[in-house]
Amino acid sequence: MSDSHATRLVVNGKETTLVLEPAVTLLDALRDDLGLTGTKKGCDHGQCGACTVLVNGRRINSCLSLAVMHDGDAITTIEGIGTPGELHPMQAAFIRHDGFQCGFCTPGQICSSIGVLDEIRRQVPSHATRDLLAIDAGDDELRERMSGNLCRCGAYPNIIAALREVGEGRP
């Protein structure tokens, strides 16, 4: 372990230091070293979005990022979003709109959804953005932004409905 590096992460508001090999992905550090198994390992190639987490508020595929690259970063996993007694508005909207079926992709979908709405709030354009001066949260925009998160059960219309509800500030 002479090649290992001490890496300080702030995960779900709690600071921790892990001693990691340089090639350990953020996904594997979260799951294997911290026991946060809500973040799923789907394709392990950045193609499905099941491993999406928020790093410093921005969504990333944790399977494509090395943990040592995130020294000092604030990482939010599904375990850090809401509690059973006080759900995050996105979690509650997913339940109301049945935005999940089997549930495997749901943690990544929820993290990505929260990131998407933040991107729109900050007026960050996507490939579907028609007017760079007035980015809206229309269905085409939401579908494009969520296109990196796959759902094998096909809950896409329900996920978009949950995004629209939270994006519009409806309960």
PDB file of C-alpha atoms in Angstrom:
ATOM      1  CA  MET A   1       0.000   0.000   0.000  1.00  0.00           C
ATOM      2  CA  SER A   2       2.938   2.365  -0.458  1.00  0.00           C
ATOM      3  CA  ASP A   3       1.085   3.878  -3.404  1.00  0.00           C
ATOM      4  CA  SER A   4      -1.990   4.676  -1.302  1.00  0.00           C
ATOM      5  CA  HIS A   5      -3.152   8.227  -0.725  1.00  0.00           C
ATOM      6  CA  ALA A   6      -5.003   9.761   2.215  1.00  0.00           C
ATOM      7  CA  THR A   7      -8.101  11.356   0.720  1.00  0.00           C
ATOM      8  CA  ARG A   8     -10.413  13.629   2.707  1.00  0.00           C
ATOM      9  CA  LEU A   9     -14.033  13.525   1.582  1.00  0.00           C
ATOM     10  CA  VAL A  10     -17.081  15.245   3.014  1.00  0.00           C
ATOM     11  CA  VAL A  11     -19.806  12.699   2.315  1.00  0.00           C
ATOM     12  CA  ASN A  12     -23.388  13.619   3.171  1.00  0.00           C
ATOM     13  CA  GLY A  13     -22.078  16.332   5.482  1.00  0.00           C
ATOM     14  CA  LYS A  14     -19.668  14.089   7.402  1.00  0.00           C
ATOM     15  CA  GLU A  15     -15.926  14.438   6.921  1.00  0.00           C
ATOM     16  CA  THR A  16     -13.924  11.250   6.530  1.00  0.00           C
ATOM     17  CA  THR A  17     -10.402  10.385   5.449  1.00  0.00           C
ATOM     18  CA  LEU A  18      -9.801   7.240   3.452  1.00  0.00           C
ATOM     19  CA  VAL A  19      -6.478   5.688   2.491  1.00  0.00           C
ATOM     20  CA  LEU A  20      -6.998   4.654  -1.116  1.00  0.00           C
ATOM     21  CA  GLU A  21      -5.114   3.235  -4.036  1.00  0.00           C
ATOM     22  CA  PRO A  22      -4.982   5.791  -6.887  1.00  0.00           C
ATOM     23  CA  ALA A  23      -7.162   3.666  -9.204  1.00  0.00           C
ATOM     24  CA  VAL A  24     -10.143   3.354  -6.805  1.00  0.00           C
ATOM     25  CA  THR A  25     -13.224   4.973  -8.304  1.00  0.00           C
ATOM     26  CA  LEU A  26     -15.402   7.276  -6.279  1.00  0.00           C
ATOM     27  CA  LEU A  27     -18.199   4.717  -6.709  1.00  0.00           C
ATOM     28  CA  ASP A  28     -16.130   1.925  -5.190  1.00  0.00           C
ATOM     29  CA  ALA A  29     -14.932   4.143  -2.318  1.00  0.00           C
ATOM     30  CA  LEU A  30     -18.524   5.081  -1.502  1.00  0.00           C
ATOM     31  CA  ARG A  31     -19.826   1.523  -1.678  1.00  0.00           C
ATOM     32  CA  ASP A  32     -16.895  -0.565  -0.443  1.00  0.00           C
ATOM     33  CA  ASP A  33     -15.084   1.755   1.968  1.00  0.00           C
ATOM     34  CA  LEU A  34     -18.000   3.778   3.356  1.00  0.00           C
ATOM     35  CA  GLY A  35     -20.809   1.212   3.031  1.00  0.00           C
ATOM     36  CA  LEU A  36     -23.073   3.625   1.130  1.00  0.00           C
ATOM     37  CA  THR A  37     -24.699   1.106  -1.177  1.00  0.00           C
ATOM     38  CA  GLY A  38     -27.551   3.340  -2.326  1.00  0.00           C
ATOM     39  CA  THR A  39     -25.343   4.468  -5.191  1.00  0.00           C
ATOM     40  CA  LYS A  40     -25.560   1.619  -7.679  1.00  0.00           C
ATOM     41  CA  LYS A  41     -22.947   0.013  -9.892  1.00  0.00           C
ATOM     42  CA  GLY A  42     -24.768  -0.543 -13.150  1.00  0.00           C
ATOM     43  CA  CYS A  43     -22.634  -0.603 -16.269  1.00  0.00           C
ATOM     44  CA  ASP A  44     -19.385   0.640 -14.643  1.00  0.00           C
ATOM     45  CA  HIS A  45     -18.680   2.532 -17.907  1.00  0.00           C
ATOM     46  CA  GLY A  46     -20.610   5.804 -17.425  1.00  0.00           C
ATOM     47  CA  GLN A  47     -23.410   4.793 -19.766  1.00  0.00           C
ATOM     48  CA  CYS A  48     -26.361   4.134 -17.436  1.00  0.00           C
ATOM     49  CA  GLY A  49     -26.270   6.828 -14.722  1.00  0.00           C
ATOM     50  CA  ALA A  50     -27.068   4.441 -11.861  1.00  0.00           C
ATOM     51  CA  CYS A  51     -23.981   5.719 -10.042  1.00  0.00           C
ATOM     52  CA  THR A  52     -24.876   9.424 -10.256  1.00  0.00           C
ATOM     53  CA  VAL A  53     -23.969  11.455  -7.170  1.00  0.00           C
ATOM     54  CA  LEU A  54     -23.600  15.173  -6.517  1.00  0.00           C
ATOM     55  CA  VAL A  55     -20.067  16.514  -6.078  1.00  0.00           C
ATOM     56  CA  ASN A  56     -19.968  20.094  -4.865  1.00  0.00           C
ATOM     57  CA  GLY A  57     -23.586  20.278  -6.021  1.00  0.00           C
ATOM     58  CA  ARG A  58     -22.978  19.038  -9.556  1.00  0.00           C
ATOM     59  CA  ARG A  59     -23.970  15.625 -10.839  1.00  0.00           C
ATOM     60  CA  ILE A  60     -21.332  13.172 -11.971  1.00  0.00           C
ATOM     61  CA  ASN A  61     -21.067   9.494 -12.820  1.00  0.00           C
ATOM     62  CA  SER A  62     -19.075   8.254  -9.853  1.00  0.00           C
ATOM     63  CA  CYS A  63     -17.871   5.168 -11.758  1.00  0.00           C
ATOM     64  CA  LEU A  64     -15.857   7.419 -14.099  1.00  0.00           C
ATOM     65  CA  SER A  65     -14.138   9.470 -11.425  1.00  0.00           C
ATOM     66  CA  LEU A  66     -11.221   8.492  -9.221  1.00  0.00           C
ATOM     67  CA  ALA A  67     -11.805   9.047  -5.516  1.00  0.00           C
ATOM     68  CA  VAL A  68      -8.406  10.720  -5.001  1.00  0.00           C
ATOM     69  CA  MET A  69      -9.511  13.446  -7.441  1.00  0.00           C
ATOM     70  CA  HIS A  70     -12.122  14.558  -4.915  1.00  0.00           C
ATOM     71  CA  ASP A  71      -9.905  15.367  -1.952  1.00  0.00           C
ATOM     72  CA  GLY A  72     -11.823  17.960   0.074  1.00  0.00           C
ATOM     73  CA  ASP A  73     -14.966  17.775  -2.068  1.00  0.00           C
ATOM     74  CA  ALA A  74     -18.521  17.665  -0.738  1.00  0.00           C
ATOM     75  CA  ILE A  75     -20.231  14.526  -2.029  1.00  0.00           C
ATOM     76  CA  THR A  76     -23.937  13.861  -1.692  1.00  0.00           C
ATOM     77  CA  THR A  77     -25.286  10.365  -2.247  1.00  0.00           C
ATOM     78  CA  ILE A  78     -28.896   9.249  -2.076  1.00  0.00           C
ATOM     79  CA  GLU A  79     -28.346   8.525   1.636  1.00  0.00           C
ATOM     80  CA  GLY A  80     -27.728  12.260   2.147  1.00  0.00           C
ATOM     81  CA  ILE A  81     -30.925  13.377   0.420  1.00  0.00           C
ATOM     82  CA  GLY A  82     -33.899  13.444   2.757  1.00  0.00           C
ATOM     83  CA  THR A  83     -34.814  11.015   5.501  1.00  0.00           C
ATOM     84  CA  PRO A  84     -37.671   8.522   5.811  1.00  0.00           C
ATOM     85  CA  GLY A  85     -39.503  11.014   8.031  1.00  0.00           C
ATOM     86  CA  GLU A  86     -38.675  14.062   5.921  1.00  0.00           C
ATOM     87  CA  LEU A  87     -38.295  13.245   2.256  1.00  0.00           C
ATOM     88  CA  HIS A  88     -36.566  15.607  -0.160  1.00  0.00           C
ATOM     89  CA  PRO A  89     -39.172  17.164  -2.492  1.00  0.00           C
ATOM     90  CA  MET A  90     -37.744  15.141  -5.402  1.00  0.00           C
ATOM     91  CA  GLN A  91     -38.095  11.878  -3.478  1.00  0.00           C
ATOM     92  CA  ALA A  92     -41.698  12.736  -2.602  1.00  0.00           C
ATOM     93  CA  ALA A  93     -42.449  13.643  -6.239  1.00  0.00           C
ATOM     94  CA  PHE A  94     -40.957  10.339  -7.461  1.00  0.00           C
ATOM     95  CA  ILE A  95     -43.334   8.526  -5.095  1.00  0.00           C
ATOM     96  CA  ARG A  96     -46.380  10.607  -6.113  1.00  0.00           C
ATOM     97  CA  HIS A  97     -45.684  10.120  -9.829  1.00  0.00           C
ATOM     98  CA  ASP A  98     -44.465   6.499  -9.567  1.00  0.00           C
ATOM     99  CA  GLY A  99     -41.103   7.585 -10.981  1.00  0.00           C
ATOM    100  CA  PHE A 100     -39.573   4.243 -10.107  1.00  0.00           C
ATOM    101  CA  GLN A 101     -40.423   0.656 -10.897  1.00  0.00           C
ATOM    102  CA  CYS A 102     -37.829  -1.845  -9.725  1.00  0.00           C
ATOM    103  CA  GLY A 103     -35.913   0.921  -7.942  1.00  0.00           C
ATOM    104  CA  PHE A 104     -32.411   0.029  -9.112  1.00  0.00           C
ATOM    105  CA  CYS A 105     -31.877   3.252 -11.062  1.00  0.00           C
ATOM    106  CA  THR A 106     -33.869   5.465  -8.675  1.00  0.00           C
ATOM    107  CA  PRO A 107     -30.967   6.750  -6.506  1.00  0.00           C
ATOM    108  CA  GLY A 108     -29.082   7.925  -9.599  1.00  0.00           C
ATOM    109  CA  GLN A 109     -32.255   9.290 -11.175  1.00  0.00           C
ATOM    110  CA  ILE A 110     -33.042  11.335  -8.058  1.00  0.00           C
ATOM    111  CA  CYS A 111     -29.490  12.695  -7.719  1.00  0.00           C
ATOM    112  CA  SER A 112     -29.460  13.539 -11.415  1.00  0.00           C
ATOM    113  CA  SER A 113     -32.909  15.180 -11.198  1.00  0.00           C
ATOM    114  CA  ILE A 114     -31.755  17.440  -8.383  1.00  0.00           C
ATOM    115  CA  GLY A 115     -28.664  18.340 -10.435  1.00  0.00           C
ATOM    116  CA  VAL A 116     -30.762  19.008 -13.550  1.00  0.00           C
ATOM    117  CA  LEU A 117     -33.012  21.484 -11.775  1.00  0.00           C
ATOM    118  CA  ASP A 118     -29.961  23.249 -10.350  1.00  0.00           C
ATOM    119  CA  GLU A 119     -28.427  23.489 -13.841  1.00  0.00           C
ATOM    120  CA  ILE A 120     -31.634  25.040 -15.167  1.00  0.00           C
ATOM    121  CA  ARG A 121     -31.807  27.444 -12.217  1.00  0.00           C
ATOM    122  CA  ARG A 122     -28.213  28.509 -12.979  1.00  0.00           C
ATOM    123  CA  GLN A 123     -29.141  28.826 -16.701  1.00  0.00           C
ATOM    124  CA  VAL A 124     -26.604  26.209 -17.862  1.00  0.00           C
ATOM    125  CA  PRO A 125     -27.553  25.209 -21.442  1.00  0.00           C
ATOM    126  CA  SER A 126     -27.899  21.659 -22.760  1.00  0.00           C
ATOM    127  CA  HIS A 127     -27.882  20.251 -26.296  1.00  0.00           C
ATOM    128  CA  ALA A 128     -31.651  20.762 -26.427  1.00  0.00           C
ATOM    129  CA  THR A 129     -31.591  24.407 -25.322  1.00  0.00           C
ATOM    130  CA  ARG A 130     -33.198  26.550 -27.993  1.00  0.00           C
ATOM    131  CA  ASP A 131     -32.812  29.987 -26.412  1.00  0.00           C
ATOM    132  CA  LEU A 132     -29.545  30.479 -24.526  1.00  0.00           C
ATOM    133  CA  LEU A 133     -30.902  33.644 -22.918  1.00  0.00           C
ATOM    134  CA  ALA A 134     -34.020  32.002 -21.479  1.00  0.00           C
ATOM    135  CA  ILE A 135     -33.528  28.347 -20.581  1.00  0.00           C
ATOM    136  CA  ASP A 136     -36.812  26.723 -19.636  1.00  0.00           C
ATOM    137  CA  ALA A 137     -37.698  23.401 -18.077  1.00  0.00           C
ATOM    138  CA  GLY A 138     -39.836  22.057 -20.917  1.00  0.00           C
ATOM    139  CA  ASP A 139     -40.185  18.346 -21.518  1.00  0.00           C
ATOM    140  CA  ASP A 140     -37.620  18.285 -24.359  1.00  0.00           C
ATOM    141  CA  GLU A 141     -35.073  20.067 -22.151  1.00  0.00           C
ATOM    142  CA  LEU A 142     -35.712  17.731 -19.214  1.00  0.00           C
ATOM    143  CA  ARG A 143     -35.551  14.586 -21.376  1.00  0.00           C
ATOM    144  CA  GLU A 144     -32.239  15.702 -22.922  1.00  0.00           C
ATOM    145  CA  ARG A 145     -30.692  16.468 -19.559  1.00  0.00           C
ATOM    146  CA  MET A 146     -31.851  13.136 -18.081  1.00  0.00           C
ATOM    147  CA  SER A 147     -30.796  11.114 -21.145  1.00  0.00           C
ATOM    148  CA  GLY A 148     -27.696   9.817 -19.353  1.00  0.00           C
ATOM    149  CA  ASN A 149     -29.842   8.048 -16.757  1.00  0.00           C
ATOM    150  CA  LEU A 150     -31.348   4.837 -18.057  1.00  0.00           C
ATOM    151  CA  CYS A 151     -34.415   3.109 -16.627  1.00  0.00           C
ATOM    152  CA  ARG A 152     -34.917  -0.453 -17.849  1.00  0.00           C
ATOM    153  CA  CYS A 153     -38.485  -0.396 -16.552  1.00  0.00           C
ATOM    154  CA  GLY A 154     -39.416   2.615 -18.693  1.00  0.00           C
ATOM    155  CA  ALA A 155     -40.596   5.023 -15.994  1.00  0.00           C
ATOM    156  CA  TYR A 156     -39.415   8.007 -18.057  1.00  0.00           C
ATOM    157  CA  PRO A 157     -42.775   9.857 -18.343  1.00  0.00           C
ATOM    158  CA  ASN A 158     -43.251   9.554 -14.576  1.00  0.00           C
ATOM    159  CA  ILE A 159     -39.708  10.781 -13.882  1.00  0.00           C
ATOM    160  CA  ILE A 160     -40.295  13.812 -16.127  1.00  0.00           C
ATOM    161  CA  ALA A 161     -43.592  14.487 -14.301  1.00  0.00           C
ATOM    162  CA  ALA A 162     -41.724  14.443 -10.961  1.00  0.00           C
ATOM    163  CA  LEU A 163     -39.073  16.807 -12.347  1.00  0.00           C
ATOM    164  CA  ARG A 164     -41.722  19.186 -13.676  1.00  0.00           C
ATOM    165  CA  GLU A 165     -43.555  19.202 -10.349  1.00  0.00           C
ATOM    166  CA  VAL A 166     -40.462  20.030  -8.315  1.00  0.00           C
ATOM    167  CA  GLY A 167     -39.147  22.441 -10.954  1.00  0.00           C
ATOM    168  CA  GLU A 168     -42.410  24.348 -10.904  1.00  0.00           C
ATOM    169  CA  GLY A 169     -42.452  24.390  -7.107  1.00  0.00           C
ATOM    170  CA  ARG A 170     -45.647  22.370  -6.796  1.00  0.00           C
ATOM    171  CA  PRO A 171     -46.057  20.122  -3.746  1.00  0.00           C
TER     172      PRO A 171
END
